[in-house]
CSV table of C-alpha atoms in Angstrom, one decimal:
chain,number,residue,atom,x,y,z
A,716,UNK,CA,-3.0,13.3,14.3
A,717,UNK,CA,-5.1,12.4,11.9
A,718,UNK,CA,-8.6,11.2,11.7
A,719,UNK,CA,-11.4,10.1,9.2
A,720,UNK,CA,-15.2,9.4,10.2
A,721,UNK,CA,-17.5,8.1,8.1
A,722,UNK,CA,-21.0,8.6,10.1
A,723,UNK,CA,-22.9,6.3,8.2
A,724,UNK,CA,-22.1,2.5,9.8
A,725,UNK,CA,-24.6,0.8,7.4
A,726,UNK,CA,-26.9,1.8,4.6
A,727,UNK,CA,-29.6,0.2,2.0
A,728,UNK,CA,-30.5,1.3,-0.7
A,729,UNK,CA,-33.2,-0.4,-4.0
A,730,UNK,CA,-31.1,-1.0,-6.8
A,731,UNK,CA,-31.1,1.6,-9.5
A,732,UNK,CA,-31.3,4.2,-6.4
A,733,UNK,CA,-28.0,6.4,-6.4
A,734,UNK,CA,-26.4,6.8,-2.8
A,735,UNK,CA,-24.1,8.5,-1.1
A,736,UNK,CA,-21.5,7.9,1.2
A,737,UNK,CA,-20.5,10.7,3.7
A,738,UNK,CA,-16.5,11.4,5.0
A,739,UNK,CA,-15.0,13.7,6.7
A,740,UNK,CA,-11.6,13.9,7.8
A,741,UNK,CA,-8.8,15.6,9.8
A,742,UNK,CA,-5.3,16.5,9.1
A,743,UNK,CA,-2.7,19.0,9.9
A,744,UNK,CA,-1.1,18.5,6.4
A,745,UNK,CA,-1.8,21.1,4.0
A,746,UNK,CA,-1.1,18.5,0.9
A,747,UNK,CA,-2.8,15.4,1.3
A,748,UNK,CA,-4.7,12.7,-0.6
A,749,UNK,CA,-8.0,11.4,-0.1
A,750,UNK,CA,-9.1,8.0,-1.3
A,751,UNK,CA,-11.8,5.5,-1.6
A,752,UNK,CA,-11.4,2.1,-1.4
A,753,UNK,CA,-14.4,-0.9,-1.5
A,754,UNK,CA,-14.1,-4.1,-0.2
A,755,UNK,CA,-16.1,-7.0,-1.1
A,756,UNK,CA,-17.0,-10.2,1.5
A,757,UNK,CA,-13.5,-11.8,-0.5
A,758,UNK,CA,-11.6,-9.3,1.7
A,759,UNK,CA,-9.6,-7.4,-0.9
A,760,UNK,CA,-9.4,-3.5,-0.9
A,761,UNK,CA,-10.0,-2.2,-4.2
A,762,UNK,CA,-9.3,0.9,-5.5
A,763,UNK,CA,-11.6,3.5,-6.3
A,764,UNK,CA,-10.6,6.6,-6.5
A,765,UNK,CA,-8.2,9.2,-5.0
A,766,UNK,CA,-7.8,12.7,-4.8
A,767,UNK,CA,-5.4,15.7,-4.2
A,768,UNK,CA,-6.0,18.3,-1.7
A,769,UNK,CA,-5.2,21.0,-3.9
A,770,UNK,CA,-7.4,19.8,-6.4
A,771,UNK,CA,-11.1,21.0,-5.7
A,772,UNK,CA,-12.8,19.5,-8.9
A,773,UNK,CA,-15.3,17.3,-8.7
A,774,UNK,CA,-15.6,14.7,-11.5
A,775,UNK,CA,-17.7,11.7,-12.5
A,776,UNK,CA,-16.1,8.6,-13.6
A,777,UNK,CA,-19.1,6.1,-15.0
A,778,UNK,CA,-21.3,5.7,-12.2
A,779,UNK,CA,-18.8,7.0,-9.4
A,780,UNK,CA,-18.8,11.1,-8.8
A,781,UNK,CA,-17.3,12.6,-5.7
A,782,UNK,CA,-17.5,15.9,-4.3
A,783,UNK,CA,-14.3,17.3,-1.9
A,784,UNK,CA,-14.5,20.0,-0.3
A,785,UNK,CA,-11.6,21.8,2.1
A,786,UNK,CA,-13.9,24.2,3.5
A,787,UNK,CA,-15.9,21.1,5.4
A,788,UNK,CA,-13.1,18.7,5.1
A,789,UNK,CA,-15.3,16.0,3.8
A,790,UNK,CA,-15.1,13.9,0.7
A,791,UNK,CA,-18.5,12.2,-0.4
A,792,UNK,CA,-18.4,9.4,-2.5
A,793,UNK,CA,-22.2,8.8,-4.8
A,794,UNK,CA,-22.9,5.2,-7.0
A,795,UNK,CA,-25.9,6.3,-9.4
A,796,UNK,CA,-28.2,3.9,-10.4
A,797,UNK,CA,-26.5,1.5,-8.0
A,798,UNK,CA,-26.6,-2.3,-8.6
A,799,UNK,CA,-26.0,-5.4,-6.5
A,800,UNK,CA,-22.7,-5.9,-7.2
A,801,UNK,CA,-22.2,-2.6,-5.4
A,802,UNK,CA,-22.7,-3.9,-2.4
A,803,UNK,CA,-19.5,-4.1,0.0
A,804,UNK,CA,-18.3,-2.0,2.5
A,805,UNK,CA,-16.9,1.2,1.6
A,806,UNK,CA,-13.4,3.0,3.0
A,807,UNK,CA,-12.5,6.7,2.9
A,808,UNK,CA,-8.7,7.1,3.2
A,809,UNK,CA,-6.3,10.1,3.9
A,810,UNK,CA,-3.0,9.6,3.4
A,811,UNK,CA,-0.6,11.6,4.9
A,812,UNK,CA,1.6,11.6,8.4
A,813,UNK,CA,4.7,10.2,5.9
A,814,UNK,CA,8.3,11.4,7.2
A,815,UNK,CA,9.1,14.9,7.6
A,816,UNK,CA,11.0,16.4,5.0
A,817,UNK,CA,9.7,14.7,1.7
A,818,UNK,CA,11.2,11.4,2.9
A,819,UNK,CA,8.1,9.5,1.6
A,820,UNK,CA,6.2,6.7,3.9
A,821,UNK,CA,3.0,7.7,3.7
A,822,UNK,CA,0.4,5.4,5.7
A,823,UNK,CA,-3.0,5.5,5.0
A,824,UNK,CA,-5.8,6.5,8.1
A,825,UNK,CA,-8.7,4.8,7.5
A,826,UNK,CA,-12.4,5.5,8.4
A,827,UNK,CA,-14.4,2.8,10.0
A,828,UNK,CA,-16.4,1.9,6.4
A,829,UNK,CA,-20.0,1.9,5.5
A,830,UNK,CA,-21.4,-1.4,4.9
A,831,UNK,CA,-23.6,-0.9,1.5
A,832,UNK,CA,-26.4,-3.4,0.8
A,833,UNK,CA,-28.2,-2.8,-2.5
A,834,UNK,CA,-31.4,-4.5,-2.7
A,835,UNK,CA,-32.9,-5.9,-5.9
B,318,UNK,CA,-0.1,-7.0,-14.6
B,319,UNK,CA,-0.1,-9.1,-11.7
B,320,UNK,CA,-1.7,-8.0,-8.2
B,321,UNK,CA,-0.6,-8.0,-4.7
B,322,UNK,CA,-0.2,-11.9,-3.4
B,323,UNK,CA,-0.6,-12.8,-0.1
B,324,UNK,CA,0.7,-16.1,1.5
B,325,UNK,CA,-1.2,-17.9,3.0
B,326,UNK,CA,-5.0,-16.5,2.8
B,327,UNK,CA,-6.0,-18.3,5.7
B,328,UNK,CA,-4.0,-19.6,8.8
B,329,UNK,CA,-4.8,-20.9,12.6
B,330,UNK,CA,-2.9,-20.7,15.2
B,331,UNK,CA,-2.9,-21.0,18.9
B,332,UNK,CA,-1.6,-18.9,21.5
B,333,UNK,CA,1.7,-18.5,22.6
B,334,UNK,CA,2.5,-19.1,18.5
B,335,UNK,CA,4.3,-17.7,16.1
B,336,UNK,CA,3.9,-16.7,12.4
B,337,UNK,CA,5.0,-15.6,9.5
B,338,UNK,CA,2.7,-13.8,5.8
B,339,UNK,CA,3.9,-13.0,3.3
B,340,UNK,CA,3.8,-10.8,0.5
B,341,UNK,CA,4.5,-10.2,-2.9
B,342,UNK,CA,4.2,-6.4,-4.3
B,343,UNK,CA,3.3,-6.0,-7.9
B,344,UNK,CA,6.3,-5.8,-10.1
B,345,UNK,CA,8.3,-2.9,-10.3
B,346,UNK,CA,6.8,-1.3,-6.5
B,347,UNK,CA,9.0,-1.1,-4.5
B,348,UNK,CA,7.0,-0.2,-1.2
B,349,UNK,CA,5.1,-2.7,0.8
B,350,UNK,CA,3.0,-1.4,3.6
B,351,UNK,CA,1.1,-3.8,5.9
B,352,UNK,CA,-2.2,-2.8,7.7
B,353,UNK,CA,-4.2,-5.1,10.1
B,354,UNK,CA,-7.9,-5.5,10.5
B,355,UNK,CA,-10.1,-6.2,13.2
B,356,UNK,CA,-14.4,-5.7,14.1
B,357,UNK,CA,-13.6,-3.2,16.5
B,358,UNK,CA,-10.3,-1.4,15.7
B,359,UNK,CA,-10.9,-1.2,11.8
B,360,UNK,CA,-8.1,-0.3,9.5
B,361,UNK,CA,-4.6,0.1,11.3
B,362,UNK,CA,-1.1,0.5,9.7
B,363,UNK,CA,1.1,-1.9,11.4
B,364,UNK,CA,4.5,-0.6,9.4
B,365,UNK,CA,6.5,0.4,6.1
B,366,UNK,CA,9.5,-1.3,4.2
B,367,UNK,CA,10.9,0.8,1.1
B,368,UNK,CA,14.5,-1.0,0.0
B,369,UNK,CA,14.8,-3.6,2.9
B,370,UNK,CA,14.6,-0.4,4.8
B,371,UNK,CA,11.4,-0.3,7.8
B,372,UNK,CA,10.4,3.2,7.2
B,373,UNK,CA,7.7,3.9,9.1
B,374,UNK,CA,5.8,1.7,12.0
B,375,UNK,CA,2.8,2.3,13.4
B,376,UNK,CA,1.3,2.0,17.2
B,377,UNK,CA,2.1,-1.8,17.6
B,378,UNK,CA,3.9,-3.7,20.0
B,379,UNK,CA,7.4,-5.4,19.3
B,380,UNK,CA,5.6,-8.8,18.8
B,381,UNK,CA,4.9,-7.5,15.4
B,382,UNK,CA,8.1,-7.3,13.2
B,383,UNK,CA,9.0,-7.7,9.6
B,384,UNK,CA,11.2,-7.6,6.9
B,385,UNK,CA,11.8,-7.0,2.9
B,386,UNK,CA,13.8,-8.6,0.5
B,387,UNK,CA,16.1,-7.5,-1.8
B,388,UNK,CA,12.9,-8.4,-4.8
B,389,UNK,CA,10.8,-6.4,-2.6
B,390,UNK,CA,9.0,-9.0,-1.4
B,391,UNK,CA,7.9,-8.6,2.4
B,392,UNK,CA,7.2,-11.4,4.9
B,393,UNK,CA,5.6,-9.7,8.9
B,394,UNK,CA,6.0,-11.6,11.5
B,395,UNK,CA,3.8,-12.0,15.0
B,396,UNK,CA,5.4,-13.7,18.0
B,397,UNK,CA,3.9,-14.9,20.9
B,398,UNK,CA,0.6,-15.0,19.1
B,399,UNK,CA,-2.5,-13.7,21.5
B,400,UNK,CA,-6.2,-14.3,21.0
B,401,UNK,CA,-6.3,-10.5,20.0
B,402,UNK,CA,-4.4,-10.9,16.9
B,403,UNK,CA,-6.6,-12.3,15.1
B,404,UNK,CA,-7.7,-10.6,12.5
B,405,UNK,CA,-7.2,-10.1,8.4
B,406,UNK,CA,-3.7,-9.1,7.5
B,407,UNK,CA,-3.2,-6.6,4.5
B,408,UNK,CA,-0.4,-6.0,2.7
B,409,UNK,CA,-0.4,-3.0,0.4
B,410,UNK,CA,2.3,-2.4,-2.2
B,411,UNK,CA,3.0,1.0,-4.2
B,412,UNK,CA,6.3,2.5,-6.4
B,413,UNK,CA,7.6,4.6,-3.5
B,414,UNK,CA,4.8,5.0,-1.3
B,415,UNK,CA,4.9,8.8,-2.1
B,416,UNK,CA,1.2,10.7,-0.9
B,417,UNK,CA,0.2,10.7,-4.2
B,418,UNK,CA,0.8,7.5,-5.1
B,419,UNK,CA,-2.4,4.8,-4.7
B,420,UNK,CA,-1.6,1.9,-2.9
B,421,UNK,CA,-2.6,-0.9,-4.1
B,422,UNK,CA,-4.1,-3.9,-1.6
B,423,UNK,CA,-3.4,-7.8,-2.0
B,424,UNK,CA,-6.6,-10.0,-0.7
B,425,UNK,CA,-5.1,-10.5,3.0
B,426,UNK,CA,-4.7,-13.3,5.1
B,427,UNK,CA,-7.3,-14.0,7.8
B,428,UNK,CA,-4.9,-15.3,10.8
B,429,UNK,CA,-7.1,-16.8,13.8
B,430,UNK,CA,-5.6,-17.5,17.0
B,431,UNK,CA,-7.2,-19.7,19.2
């Protein structure tokens, strides 16, 4: 089975403040991707960014960085210099559990979400 | 491109009920994956098509079915609607749903049952 937690239920931050946003997870796979998705009050998941479990590198795209690492199974997502429009609630995501055998199907598990308020 | 479309984004019912979202992948994906969302049990897959072809389903009852066309689009269906089904309906649509592929969300439908 697998699981994702994301401790933090709710968090505020000033704008212009960076955050983070904590996730661990739990899987028997040993390839799997890990995703972030935000969702705004309009109900759409969008998007943020993924990554592959045999792929350790952190990197920083604009004001999104993330930093994986297997050793603690977690996957922390951090907004720098966060502004308003930030604010949604945020999704970590493992995919994985797909059909045995390469067949494909993977669903994604998804963590309870951290609800982001950014402050002006 | 175009995004995922969902039909309709907003929809009450009563109990006892039936009914039917739909969705429409973006074009050229060919694997619609539905999810349901509720306050207290978050994010759950519901089930899978890929090719008219239910791959995978997840821990809900038979009430919940669905279906995909031959242009990939997807319709679920709930039957015998009960008050816990309400909830936001997301459909998710991706190439071939392989692990490493992102899947890409459409902006639900909020189905209330009352």
């Amino acid at each position: 089975a697998q699981k994702v937690t994301q401790a933090q239920t709710e968090i505020s931050v000033v704008e212009k403040e960076d955050v983070t946003l904590d996730c661990v997870y739990e899987t028997r796979d040993t390839t799997y991707y890990l995703f972030w998705y935000k969702q705004p009050p309009s109900g759409e998941l969008v998007f943020l960014i993924r990554r592959n479990s045999f792929d350790e590198q952190n990197e920083i795209s604009g004001r999104y960085s993330w930093n994986f690492q297997k050793s603690t199974s977690s996957f922390n997502f951090t907004i720098t210099a966060s502004q308003v429009v930030d604010s949604a609630v945020y999704f970590c995501a493992l995919s994985g559990g797909g059909l045995r055998g390469g067949a494909g199907s993977y669903q994604l598990t998804f963590g309870k979400g951290t609800k982001l308020s950014v402050i002006p | 491109k175009a995004g995922v479309t969902q039909t309709p984004r907003y929809l009450i019912k009563t109990r006892g009920q039936q009914v039917t979202l739909s969705c429409s992948p973006i074009s050229g994906h060919r694997s619609v994956s539905w999810y349901q969302q509720t306050p207290g049990q978050g994010l759950q897959f519901l089930f899978e098509y890929f090719s008219e072809t239910q791959r995978n389903k997840g821990n809900f009852p038979g009430r919940f079915s669905g279906r995909q066309f031959s242009n990939s689009r997807s319709e679920m269906n709930v039957s015998t609607l009960e008050l816990g089904d309400s909830a936001l309906y997301l459909c998710a649509s991706s190439l071939q749903n392989q692990g490493r592929e992102t899947q890409y969300f459409g902006p639900g439908t909020r189905l209330l049952v009352l």
